mmCIF file of C-alpha atoms in Angstrom:
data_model
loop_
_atom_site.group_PDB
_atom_site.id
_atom_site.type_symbol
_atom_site.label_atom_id
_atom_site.label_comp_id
_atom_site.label_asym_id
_atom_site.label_seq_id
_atom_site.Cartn_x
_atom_site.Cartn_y
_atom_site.Cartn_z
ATOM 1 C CA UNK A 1 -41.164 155.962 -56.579
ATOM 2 C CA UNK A 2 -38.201 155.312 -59.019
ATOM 3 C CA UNK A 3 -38.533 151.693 -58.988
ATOM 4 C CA UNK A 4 -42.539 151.987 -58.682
ATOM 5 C CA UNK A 5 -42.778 153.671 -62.284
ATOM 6 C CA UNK A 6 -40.553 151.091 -63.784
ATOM 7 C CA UNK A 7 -42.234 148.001 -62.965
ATOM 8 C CA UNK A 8 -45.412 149.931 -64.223
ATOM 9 C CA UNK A 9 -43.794 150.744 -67.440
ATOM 10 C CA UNK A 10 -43.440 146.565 -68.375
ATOM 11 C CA UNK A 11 -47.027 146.439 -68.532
ATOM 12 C CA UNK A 12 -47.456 149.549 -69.970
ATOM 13 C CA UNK A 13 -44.879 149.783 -72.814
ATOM 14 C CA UNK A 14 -46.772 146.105 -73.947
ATOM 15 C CA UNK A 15 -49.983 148.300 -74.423
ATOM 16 C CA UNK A 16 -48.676 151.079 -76.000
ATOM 17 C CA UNK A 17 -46.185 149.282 -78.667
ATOM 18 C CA UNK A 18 -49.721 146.870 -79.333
ATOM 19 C CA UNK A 19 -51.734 150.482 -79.779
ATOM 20 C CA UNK A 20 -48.676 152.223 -81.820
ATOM 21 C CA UNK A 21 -48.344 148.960 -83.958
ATOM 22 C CA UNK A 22 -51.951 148.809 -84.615
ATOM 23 C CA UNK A 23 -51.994 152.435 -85.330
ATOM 24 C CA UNK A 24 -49.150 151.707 -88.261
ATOM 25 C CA UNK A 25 -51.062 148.932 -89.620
ATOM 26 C CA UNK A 26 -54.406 150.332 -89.940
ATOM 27 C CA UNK A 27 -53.261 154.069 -91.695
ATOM 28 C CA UNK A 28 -50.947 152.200 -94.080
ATOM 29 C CA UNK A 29 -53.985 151.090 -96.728
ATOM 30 C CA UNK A 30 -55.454 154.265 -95.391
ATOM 31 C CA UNK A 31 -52.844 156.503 -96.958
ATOM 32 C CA UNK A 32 -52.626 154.497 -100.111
ATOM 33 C CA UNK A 33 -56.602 154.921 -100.641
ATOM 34 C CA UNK A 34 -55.630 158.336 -99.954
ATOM 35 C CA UNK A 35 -53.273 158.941 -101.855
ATOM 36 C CA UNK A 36 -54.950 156.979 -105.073
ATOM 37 C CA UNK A 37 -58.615 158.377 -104.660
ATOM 38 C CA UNK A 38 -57.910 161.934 -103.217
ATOM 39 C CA UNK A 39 -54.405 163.058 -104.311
ATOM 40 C CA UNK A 40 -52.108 164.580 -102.381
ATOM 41 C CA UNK A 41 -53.742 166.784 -100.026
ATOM 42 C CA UNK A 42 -56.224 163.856 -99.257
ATOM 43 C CA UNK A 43 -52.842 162.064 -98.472
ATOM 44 C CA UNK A 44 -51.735 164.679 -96.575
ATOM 45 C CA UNK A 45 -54.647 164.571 -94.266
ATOM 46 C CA UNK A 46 -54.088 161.179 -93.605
ATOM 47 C CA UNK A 47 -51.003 161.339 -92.114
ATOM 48 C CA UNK A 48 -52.089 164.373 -89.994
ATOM 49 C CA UNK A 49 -54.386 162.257 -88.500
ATOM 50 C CA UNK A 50 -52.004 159.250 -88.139
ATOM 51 C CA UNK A 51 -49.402 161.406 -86.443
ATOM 52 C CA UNK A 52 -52.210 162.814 -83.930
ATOM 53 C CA UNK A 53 -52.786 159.122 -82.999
ATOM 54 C CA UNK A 54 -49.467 158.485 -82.365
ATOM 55 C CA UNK A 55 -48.756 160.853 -80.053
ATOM 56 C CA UNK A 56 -52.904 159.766 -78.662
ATOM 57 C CA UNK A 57 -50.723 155.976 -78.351
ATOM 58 C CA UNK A 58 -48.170 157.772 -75.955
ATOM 59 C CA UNK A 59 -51.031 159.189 -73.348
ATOM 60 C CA UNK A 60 -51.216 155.153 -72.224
ATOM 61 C CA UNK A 61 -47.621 155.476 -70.816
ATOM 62 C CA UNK A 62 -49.389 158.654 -69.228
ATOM 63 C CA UNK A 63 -47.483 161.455 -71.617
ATOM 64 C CA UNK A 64 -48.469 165.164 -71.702
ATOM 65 C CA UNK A 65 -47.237 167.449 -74.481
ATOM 66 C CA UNK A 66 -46.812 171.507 -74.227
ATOM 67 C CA UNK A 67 -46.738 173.171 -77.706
ATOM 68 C CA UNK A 68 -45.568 177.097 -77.809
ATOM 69 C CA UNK A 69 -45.091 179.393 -80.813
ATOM 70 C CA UNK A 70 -45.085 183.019 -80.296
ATOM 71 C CA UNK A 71 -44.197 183.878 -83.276
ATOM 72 C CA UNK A 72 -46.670 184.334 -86.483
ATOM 73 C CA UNK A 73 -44.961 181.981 -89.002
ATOM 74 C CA UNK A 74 -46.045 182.555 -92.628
ATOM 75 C CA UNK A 75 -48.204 180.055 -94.715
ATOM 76 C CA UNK A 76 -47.156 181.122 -98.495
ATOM 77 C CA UNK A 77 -43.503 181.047 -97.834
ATOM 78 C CA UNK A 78 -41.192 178.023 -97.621
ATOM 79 C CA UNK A 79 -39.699 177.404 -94.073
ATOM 80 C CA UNK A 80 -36.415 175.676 -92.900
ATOM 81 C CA UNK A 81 -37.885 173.871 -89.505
ATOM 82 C CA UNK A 82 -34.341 173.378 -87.747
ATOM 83 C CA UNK A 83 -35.155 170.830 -84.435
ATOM 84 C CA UNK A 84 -32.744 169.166 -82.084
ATOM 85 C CA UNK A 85 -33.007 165.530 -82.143
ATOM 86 C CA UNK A 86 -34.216 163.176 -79.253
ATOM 87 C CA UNK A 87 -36.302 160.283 -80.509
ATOM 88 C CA UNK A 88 -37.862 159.121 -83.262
ATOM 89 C CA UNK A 89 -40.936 160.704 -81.568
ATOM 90 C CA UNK A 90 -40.067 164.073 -82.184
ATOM 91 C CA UNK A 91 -41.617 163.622 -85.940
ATOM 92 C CA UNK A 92 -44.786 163.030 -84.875
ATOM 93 C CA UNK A 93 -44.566 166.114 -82.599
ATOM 94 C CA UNK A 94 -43.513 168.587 -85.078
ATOM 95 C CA UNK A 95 -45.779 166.843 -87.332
ATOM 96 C CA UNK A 96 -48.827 167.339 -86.031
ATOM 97 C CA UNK A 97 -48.251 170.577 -84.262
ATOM 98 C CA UNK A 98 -47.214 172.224 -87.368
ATOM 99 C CA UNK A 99 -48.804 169.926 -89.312
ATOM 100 C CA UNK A 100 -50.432 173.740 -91.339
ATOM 101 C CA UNK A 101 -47.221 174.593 -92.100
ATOM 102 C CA UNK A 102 -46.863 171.120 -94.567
ATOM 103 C CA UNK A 103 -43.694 169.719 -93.009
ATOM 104 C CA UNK A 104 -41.270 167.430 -94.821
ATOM 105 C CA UNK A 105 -38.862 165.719 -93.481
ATOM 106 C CA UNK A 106 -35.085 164.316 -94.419
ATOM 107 C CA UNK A 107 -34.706 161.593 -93.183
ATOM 108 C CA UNK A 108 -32.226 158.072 -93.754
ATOM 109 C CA UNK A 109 -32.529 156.206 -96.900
ATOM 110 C CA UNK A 110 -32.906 152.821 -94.512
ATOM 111 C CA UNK A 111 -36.664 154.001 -93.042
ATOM 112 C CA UNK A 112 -37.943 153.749 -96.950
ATOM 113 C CA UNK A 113 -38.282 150.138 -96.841
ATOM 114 C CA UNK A 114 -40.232 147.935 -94.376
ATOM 115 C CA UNK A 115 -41.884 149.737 -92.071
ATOM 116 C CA UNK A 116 -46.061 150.033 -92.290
ATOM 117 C CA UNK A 117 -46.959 153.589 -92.808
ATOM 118 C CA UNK A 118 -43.719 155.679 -92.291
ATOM 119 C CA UNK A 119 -41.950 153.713 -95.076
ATOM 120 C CA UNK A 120 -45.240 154.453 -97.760
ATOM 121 C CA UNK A 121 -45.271 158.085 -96.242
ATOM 122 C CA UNK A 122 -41.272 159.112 -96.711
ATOM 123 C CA UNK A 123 -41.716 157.665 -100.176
ATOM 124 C CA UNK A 124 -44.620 158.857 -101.321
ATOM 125 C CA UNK A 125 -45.194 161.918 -99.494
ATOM 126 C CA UNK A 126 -42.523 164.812 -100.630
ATOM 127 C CA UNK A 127 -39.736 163.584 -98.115
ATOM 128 C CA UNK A 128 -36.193 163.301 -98.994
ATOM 129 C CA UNK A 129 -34.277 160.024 -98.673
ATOM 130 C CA UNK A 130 -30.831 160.465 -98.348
ATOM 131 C CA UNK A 131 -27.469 158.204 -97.825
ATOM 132 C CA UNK A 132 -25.558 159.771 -95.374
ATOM 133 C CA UNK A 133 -22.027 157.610 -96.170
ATOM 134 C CA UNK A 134 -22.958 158.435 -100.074
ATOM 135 C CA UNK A 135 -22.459 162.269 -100.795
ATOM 136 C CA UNK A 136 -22.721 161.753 -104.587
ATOM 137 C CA UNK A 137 -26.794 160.598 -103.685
ATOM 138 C CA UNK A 138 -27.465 162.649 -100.295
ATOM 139 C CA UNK A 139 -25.843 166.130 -101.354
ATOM 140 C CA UNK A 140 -28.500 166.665 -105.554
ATOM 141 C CA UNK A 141 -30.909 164.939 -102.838
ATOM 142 C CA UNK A 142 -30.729 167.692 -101.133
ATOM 143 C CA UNK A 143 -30.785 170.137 -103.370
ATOM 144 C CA UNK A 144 -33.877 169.083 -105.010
ATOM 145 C CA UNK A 145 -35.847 168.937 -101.723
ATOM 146 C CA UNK A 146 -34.312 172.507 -100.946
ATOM 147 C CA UNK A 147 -35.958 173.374 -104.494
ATOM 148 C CA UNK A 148 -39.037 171.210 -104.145
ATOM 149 C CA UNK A 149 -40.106 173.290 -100.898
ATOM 150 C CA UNK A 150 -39.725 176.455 -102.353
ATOM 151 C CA UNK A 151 -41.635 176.246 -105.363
ATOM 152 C CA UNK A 152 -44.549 174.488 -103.397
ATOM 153 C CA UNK A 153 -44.039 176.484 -99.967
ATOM 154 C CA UNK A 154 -43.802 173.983 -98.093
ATOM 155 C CA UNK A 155 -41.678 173.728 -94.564
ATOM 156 C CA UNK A 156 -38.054 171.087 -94.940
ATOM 157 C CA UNK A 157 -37.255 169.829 -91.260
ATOM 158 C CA UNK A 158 -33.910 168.540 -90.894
ATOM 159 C CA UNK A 159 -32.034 167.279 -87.620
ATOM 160 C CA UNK A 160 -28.980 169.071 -87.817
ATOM 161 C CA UNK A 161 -27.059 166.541 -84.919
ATOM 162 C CA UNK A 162 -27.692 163.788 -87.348
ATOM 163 C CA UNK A 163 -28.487 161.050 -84.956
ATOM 164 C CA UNK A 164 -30.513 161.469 -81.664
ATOM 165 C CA UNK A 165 -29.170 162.190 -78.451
ATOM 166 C CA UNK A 166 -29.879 159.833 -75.638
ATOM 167 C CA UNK A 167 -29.387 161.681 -72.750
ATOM 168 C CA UNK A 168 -31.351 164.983 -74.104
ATOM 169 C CA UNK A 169 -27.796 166.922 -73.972
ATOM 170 C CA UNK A 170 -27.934 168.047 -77.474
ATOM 171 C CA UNK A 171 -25.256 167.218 -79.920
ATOM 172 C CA UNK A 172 -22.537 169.457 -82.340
ATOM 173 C CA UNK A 173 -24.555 170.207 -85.467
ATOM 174 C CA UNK A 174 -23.433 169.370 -88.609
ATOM 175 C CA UNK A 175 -23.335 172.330 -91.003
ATOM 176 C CA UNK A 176 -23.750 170.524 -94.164
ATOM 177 C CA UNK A 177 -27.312 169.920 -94.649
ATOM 178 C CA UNK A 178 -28.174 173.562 -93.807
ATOM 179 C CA UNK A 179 -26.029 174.763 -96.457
ATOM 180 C CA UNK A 180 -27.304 173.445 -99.082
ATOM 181 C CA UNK A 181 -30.317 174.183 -98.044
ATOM 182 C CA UNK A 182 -29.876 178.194 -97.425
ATOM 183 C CA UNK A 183 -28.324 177.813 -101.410
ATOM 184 C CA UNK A 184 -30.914 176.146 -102.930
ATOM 185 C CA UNK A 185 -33.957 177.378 -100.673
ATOM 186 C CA UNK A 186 -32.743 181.377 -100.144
ATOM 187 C CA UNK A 187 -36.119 182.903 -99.490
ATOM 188 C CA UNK A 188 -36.988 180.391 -97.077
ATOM 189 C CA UNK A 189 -37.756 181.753 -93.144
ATOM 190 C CA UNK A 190 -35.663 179.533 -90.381
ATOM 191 C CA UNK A 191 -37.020 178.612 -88.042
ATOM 192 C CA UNK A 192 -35.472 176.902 -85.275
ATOM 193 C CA UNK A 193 -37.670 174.334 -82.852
ATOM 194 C CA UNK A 194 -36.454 172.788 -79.425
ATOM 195 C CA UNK A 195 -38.024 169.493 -78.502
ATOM 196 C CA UNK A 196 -37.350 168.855 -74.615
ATOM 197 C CA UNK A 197 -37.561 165.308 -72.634
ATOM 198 C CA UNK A 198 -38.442 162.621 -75.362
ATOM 199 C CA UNK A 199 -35.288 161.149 -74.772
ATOM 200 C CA UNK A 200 -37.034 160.077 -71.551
ATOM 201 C CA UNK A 201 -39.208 157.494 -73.294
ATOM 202 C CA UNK A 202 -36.618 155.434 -74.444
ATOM 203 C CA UNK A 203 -34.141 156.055 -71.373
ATOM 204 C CA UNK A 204 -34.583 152.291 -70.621
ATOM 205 C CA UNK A 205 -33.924 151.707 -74.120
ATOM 206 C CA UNK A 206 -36.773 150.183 -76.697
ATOM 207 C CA UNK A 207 -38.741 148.381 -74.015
ATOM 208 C CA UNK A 208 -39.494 149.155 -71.095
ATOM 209 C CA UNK A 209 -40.877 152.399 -72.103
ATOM 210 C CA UNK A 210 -41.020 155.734 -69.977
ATOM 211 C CA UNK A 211 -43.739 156.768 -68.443
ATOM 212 C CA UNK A 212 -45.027 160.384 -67.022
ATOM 213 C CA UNK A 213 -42.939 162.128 -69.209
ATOM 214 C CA UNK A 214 -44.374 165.605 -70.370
ATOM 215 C CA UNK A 215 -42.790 166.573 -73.997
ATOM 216 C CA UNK A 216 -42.586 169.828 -75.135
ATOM 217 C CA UNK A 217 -41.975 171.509 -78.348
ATOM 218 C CA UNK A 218 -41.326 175.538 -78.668
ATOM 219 C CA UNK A 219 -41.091 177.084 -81.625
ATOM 220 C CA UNK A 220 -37.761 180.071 -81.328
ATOM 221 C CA UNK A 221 -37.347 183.185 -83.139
ATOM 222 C CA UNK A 222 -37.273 182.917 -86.855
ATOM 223 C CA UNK A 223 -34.354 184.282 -88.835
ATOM 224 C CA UNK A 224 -33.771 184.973 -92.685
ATOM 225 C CA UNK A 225 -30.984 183.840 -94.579
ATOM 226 C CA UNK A 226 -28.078 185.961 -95.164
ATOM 227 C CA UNK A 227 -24.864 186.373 -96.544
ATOM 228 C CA UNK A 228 -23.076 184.836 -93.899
ATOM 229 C CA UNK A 229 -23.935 181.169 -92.998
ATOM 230 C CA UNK A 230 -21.297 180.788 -90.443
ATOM 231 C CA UNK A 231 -23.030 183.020 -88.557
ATOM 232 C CA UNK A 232 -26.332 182.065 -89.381
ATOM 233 C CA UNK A 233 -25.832 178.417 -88.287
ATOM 234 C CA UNK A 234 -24.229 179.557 -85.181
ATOM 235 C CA UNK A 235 -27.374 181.794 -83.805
ATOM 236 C CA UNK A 236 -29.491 178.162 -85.060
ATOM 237 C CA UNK A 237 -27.524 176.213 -82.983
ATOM 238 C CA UNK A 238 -27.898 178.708 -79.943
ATOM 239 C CA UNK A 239 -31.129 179.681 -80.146
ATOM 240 C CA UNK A 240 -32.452 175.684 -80.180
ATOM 241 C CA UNK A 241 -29.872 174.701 -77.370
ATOM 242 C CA UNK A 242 -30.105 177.659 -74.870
ATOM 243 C CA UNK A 243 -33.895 176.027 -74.467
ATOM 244 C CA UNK A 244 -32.946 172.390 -74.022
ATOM 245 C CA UNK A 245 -34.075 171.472 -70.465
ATOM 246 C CA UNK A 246 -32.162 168.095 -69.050
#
Protein backbone atom coordinates (compact mmCIF):
# COMPACT_ATOMS: atom_id res chain seq x y z
CA UNK A 1 0.00 0.00 0.00
CA UNK A 2 3.29 1.90 0.84
CA UNK A 3 4.54 1.93 -2.58
CA UNK A 4 0.79 2.31 -4.02
CA UNK A 5 0.41 5.90 -2.33
CA UNK A 6 3.73 7.00 -3.62
CA UNK A 7 3.42 6.48 -7.18
CA UNK A 8 -0.04 8.26 -6.68
CA UNK A 9 1.54 11.15 -5.03
CA UNK A 10 3.79 12.02 -8.59
CA UNK A 11 0.67 12.78 -10.20
CA UNK A 12 -0.82 14.27 -7.47
CA UNK A 13 1.81 16.64 -5.96
CA UNK A 14 1.86 18.08 -10.00
CA UNK A 15 -1.86 19.09 -9.33
CA UNK A 16 -1.64 20.42 -6.15
CA UNK A 17 1.75 22.63 -6.54
CA UNK A 18 -0.27 23.88 -10.16
CA UNK A 19 -3.53 24.66 -7.70
CA UNK A 20 -1.24 26.15 -4.69
CA UNK A 21 0.78 28.21 -7.35
CA UNK A 22 -2.27 29.47 -8.95
CA UNK A 23 -3.75 30.17 -5.64
CA UNK A 24 -0.46 32.58 -4.89
CA UNK A 25 -0.77 34.25 -8.10
CA UNK A 26 -4.30 35.13 -8.22
CA UNK A 27 -4.60 36.66 -4.23
CA UNK A 28 -1.38 38.62 -4.77
CA UNK A 29 -3.21 41.75 -6.86
CA UNK A 30 -6.08 40.68 -4.70
CA UNK A 31 -4.46 41.77 -1.47
CA UNK A 32 -2.93 44.85 -2.96
CA UNK A 33 -6.57 46.04 -4.21
CA UNK A 34 -7.27 45.20 -0.76
CA UNK A 35 -5.14 46.67 0.91
CA UNK A 36 -5.30 50.13 -1.33
CA UNK A 37 -9.23 50.34 -1.64
CA UNK A 38 -10.34 48.80 1.77
CA UNK A 39 -7.53 49.28 4.34
CA UNK A 40 -6.42 46.99 6.54
CA UNK A 41 -9.18 44.94 7.68
CA UNK A 42 -10.26 44.61 3.93
CA UNK A 43 -6.60 43.26 3.67
CA UNK A 44 -7.02 41.20 6.36
CA UNK A 45 -9.92 39.42 4.87
CA UNK A 46 -8.08 38.68 1.99
CA UNK A 47 -5.63 36.68 3.32
CA UNK A 48 -8.21 34.78 5.46
CA UNK A 49 -9.59 33.70 2.47
CA UNK A 50 -6.24 32.94 0.72
CA UNK A 51 -5.10 30.82 3.64
CA UNK A 52 -8.58 28.82 3.55
CA UNK A 53 -7.66 28.01 -0.10
CA UNK A 54 -4.53 26.82 0.68
CA UNK A 55 -5.26 24.42 2.95
CA UNK A 56 -8.71 23.75 0.12
CA UNK A 57 -5.19 23.08 -2.41
CA UNK A 58 -4.05 20.28 0.11
CA UNK A 59 -7.61 18.20 0.00
CA UNK A 60 -6.22 17.12 -3.81
CA UNK A 61 -3.37 15.13 -2.11
CA UNK A 62 -6.55 13.86 -0.10
CA UNK A 63 -5.68 15.89 3.41
CA UNK A 64 -8.12 16.14 6.36
CA UNK A 65 -7.57 18.66 9.14
CA UNK A 66 -8.97 18.34 12.97
CA UNK A 67 -9.08 21.75 14.76
CA UNK A 68 -9.70 21.65 18.81
CA UNK A 69 -9.79 24.53 21.31
CA UNK A 70 -11.41 24.02 24.56
CA UNK A 71 -10.53 26.80 25.92
CA UNK A 72 -12.44 30.38 25.53
CA UNK A 73 -9.53 32.58 24.31
CA UNK A 74 -10.18 36.33 24.63
CA UNK A 75 -10.72 38.76 21.62
CA UNK A 76 -9.66 42.31 23.30
CA UNK A 77 -6.48 41.03 24.72
CA UNK A 78 -3.16 40.43 22.94
CA UNK A 79 -2.11 36.69 22.75
CA UNK A 80 1.38 34.97 22.48
CA UNK A 81 0.32 31.88 19.98
CA UNK A 82 3.42 29.55 20.90
CA UNK A 83 3.27 26.42 18.01
CA UNK A 84 5.77 23.70 17.35
CA UNK A 85 7.10 23.80 13.95
CA UNK A 86 6.58 21.16 11.10
CA UNK A 87 6.15 22.76 7.70
CA UNK A 88 5.68 25.73 6.20
CA UNK A 89 2.00 24.59 6.21
CA UNK A 90 1.43 25.04 9.67
CA UNK A 91 0.82 29.01 8.88
CA UNK A 92 -1.91 28.49 6.94
CA UNK A 93 -3.38 26.21 9.65
CA UNK A 94 -3.12 28.47 12.51
CA UNK A 95 -4.05 31.08 10.15
CA UNK A 96 -7.18 30.32 9.22
CA UNK A 97 -8.32 28.47 12.26
CA UNK A 98 -7.62 31.36 14.41
CA UNK A 99 -7.76 33.54 11.81
CA UNK A 100 -10.53 35.81 14.72
CA UNK A 101 -7.91 36.02 16.90
CA UNK A 102 -5.74 38.39 14.09
CA UNK A 103 -2.55 36.32 14.04
CA UNK A 104 0.86 37.70 13.12
CA UNK A 105 3.53 35.97 12.49
CA UNK A 106 7.64 36.25 12.88
CA UNK A 107 8.95 34.97 10.48
CA UNK A 108 12.75 35.12 8.38
CA UNK A 109 13.76 38.27 6.80
CA UNK A 110 14.51 35.99 3.40
CA UNK A 111 10.43 35.17 2.78
CA UNK A 112 9.99 39.24 2.30
CA UNK A 113 11.21 39.20 -1.11
CA UNK A 114 10.04 37.10 -4.11
CA UNK A 115 7.45 35.11 -3.34
CA UNK A 116 3.63 36.03 -4.81
CA UNK A 117 1.39 36.69 -1.93
CA UNK A 118 3.31 35.63 1.28
CA UNK A 119 6.15 38.07 0.45
CA UNK A 120 3.31 41.28 -0.07
CA UNK A 121 1.50 39.78 3.09
CA UNK A 122 4.70 39.57 5.74
CA UNK A 123 5.45 43.06 4.50
CA UNK A 124 2.53 44.68 4.44
CA UNK A 125 0.43 42.97 6.83
CA UNK A 126 1.75 43.64 10.65
CA UNK A 127 4.38 40.69 10.53
CA UNK A 128 7.79 40.95 11.83
CA UNK A 129 10.85 40.31 9.65
CA UNK A 130 13.68 39.41 11.47
CA UNK A 131 17.56 38.32 10.80
CA UNK A 132 18.22 35.58 12.84
CA UNK A 133 22.41 35.77 12.43
CA UNK A 134 21.83 39.78 13.07
CA UNK A 135 20.75 40.40 16.80
CA UNK A 136 21.31 44.18 16.50
CA UNK A 137 18.04 43.98 13.68
CA UNK A 138 16.05 40.76 15.00
CA UNK A 139 16.17 41.52 18.91
CA UNK A 140 14.22 46.11 18.58
CA UNK A 141 12.39 43.84 15.81
CA UNK A 142 11.11 42.13 18.25
CA UNK A 143 10.36 44.34 20.60
CA UNK A 144 8.31 46.48 18.47
CA UNK A 145 6.11 43.58 17.27
CA UNK A 146 5.84 42.55 21.09
CA UNK A 147 4.54 46.32 21.44
CA UNK A 148 2.67 46.50 18.16
CA UNK A 149 0.33 43.48 19.36
CA UNK A 150 -0.46 44.85 22.48
CA UNK A 151 -1.61 48.14 21.71
CA UNK A 152 -3.76 46.70 18.75
CA UNK A 153 -4.68 43.23 20.52
CA UNK A 154 -3.69 41.35 18.22
CA UNK A 155 -2.23 37.51 18.63
CA UNK A 156 2.19 37.27 17.79
CA UNK A 157 2.87 33.51 16.72
CA UNK A 158 6.35 32.58 16.93
CA UNK A 159 8.06 29.03 16.34
CA UNK A 160 10.05 28.71 19.26
CA UNK A 161 12.40 25.53 17.57
CA UNK A 162 13.38 28.03 14.99
CA UNK A 163 13.47 25.81 12.01
CA UNK A 164 10.98 22.91 11.29
CA UNK A 165 11.38 19.52 12.27
CA UNK A 166 11.32 16.87 9.64
CA UNK A 167 10.53 13.94 11.30
CA UNK A 168 7.58 15.60 13.56
CA UNK A 169 9.90 14.87 16.80
CA UNK A 170 9.83 18.34 18.02
CA UNK A 171 12.95 20.30 18.57
CA UNK A 172 14.79 22.22 21.92
CA UNK A 173 13.15 25.64 21.98
CA UNK A 174 14.98 28.55 21.92
CA UNK A 175 14.17 30.89 24.81
CA UNK A 176 15.06 34.08 23.24
CA UNK A 177 12.22 35.16 21.23
CA UNK A 178 9.77 34.47 24.10
CA UNK A 179 11.57 36.72 26.28
CA UNK A 180 11.40 39.52 24.74
CA UNK A 181 8.24 39.01 24.07
CA UNK A 182 6.83 38.32 27.84
CA UNK A 183 8.98 41.99 28.44
CA UNK A 184 7.62 43.92 25.95
CA UNK A 185 4.03 42.22 25.62
CA UNK A 186 3.33 41.49 29.71
CA UNK A 187 -0.43 41.41 29.62
CA UNK A 188 -0.50 39.18 26.81
CA UNK A 189 -2.37 35.44 27.43
CA UNK A 190 0.02 32.36 26.10
CA UNK A 191 -1.16 30.29 24.53
CA UNK A 192 0.53 27.30 23.43
CA UNK A 193 -0.71 25.28 20.00
CA UNK A 194 0.52 21.70 18.87
CA UNK A 195 0.38 21.06 15.16
CA UNK A 196 0.66 17.12 14.58
CA UNK A 197 1.68 15.20 11.14
CA UNK A 198 2.46 18.04 8.54
CA UNK A 199 5.81 16.93 8.49
CA UNK A 200 4.22 14.05 6.55
CA UNK A 201 3.65 16.14 3.43
CA UNK A 202 7.01 16.84 2.74
CA UNK A 203 8.48 13.39 4.12
CA UNK A 204 9.58 12.73 0.47
CA UNK A 205 10.95 16.06 0.48
CA UNK A 206 9.46 19.09 -1.91
CA UNK A 207 8.06 16.78 -4.56
CA UNK A 208 6.61 14.03 -4.39
CA UNK A 209 4.15 15.25 -1.97
CA UNK A 210 2.28 13.18 0.83
CA UNK A 211 -0.82 12.13 0.51
CA UNK A 212 -3.73 10.94 3.14
CA UNK A 213 -2.28 12.74 5.75
CA UNK A 214 -4.87 14.13 8.38
CA UNK A 215 -3.31 17.43 10.19
CA UNK A 216 -4.34 18.52 13.30
CA UNK A 217 -4.03 21.58 15.31
CA UNK A 218 -5.12 21.78 19.25
CA UNK A 219 -5.11 24.65 20.96
CA UNK A 220 -3.47 23.79 25.04
CA UNK A 221 -4.15 25.51 28.17
CA UNK A 222 -3.40 29.16 28.23
CA UNK A 223 -1.08 30.61 30.83
CA UNK A 224 -0.26 34.31 31.98
CA UNK A 225 2.99 35.70 32.27
CA UNK A 226 4.77 35.78 35.45
CA UNK A 227 7.67 36.60 37.28
CA UNK A 228 9.51 33.69 36.44
CA UNK A 229 10.17 32.95 32.70
CA UNK A 230 12.30 29.98 33.28
CA UNK A 231 9.51 28.42 34.43
CA UNK A 232 7.10 29.79 32.24
CA UNK A 233 8.94 28.63 29.07
CA UNK A 234 9.40 25.30 30.55
CA UNK A 235 5.44 24.47 31.15
CA UNK A 236 5.29 26.07 27.07
CA UNK A 237 7.56 23.69 25.98
CA UNK A 238 5.69 20.76 27.86
CA UNK A 239 2.43 21.50 27.39
CA UNK A 240 2.96 21.77 23.22
CA UNK A 241 5.25 18.56 23.21
CA UNK A 242 3.40 16.13 25.61
CA UNK A 243 0.66 16.38 22.51
CA UNK A 244 2.98 15.78 19.59
CA UNK A 245 1.83 12.47 18.02
CA UNK A 246 4.76 10.75 15.67
Amino acid sequence: MGAIKKILSYPLSIIFYLCFGLTLVIFHPLQWLGKTLGGESTHRGVVNIMNLCLLRCLHVLGCTFSFKNSYDLPLGKPIILVSNHQSMFDIPLISWYLHKYRPKFISKIELGKGIPSISFNLRNGGHALIDRKNPKQSIPTLSKFAKFITKNNFSGVIFPEGTRSRDGKPKEFAPTGLKILFKYAPDALVVPVTINNSWKLLRFGNFPMGIGVHLTLEVQEPLVIDKEPEILLEKIEERITLAIRT
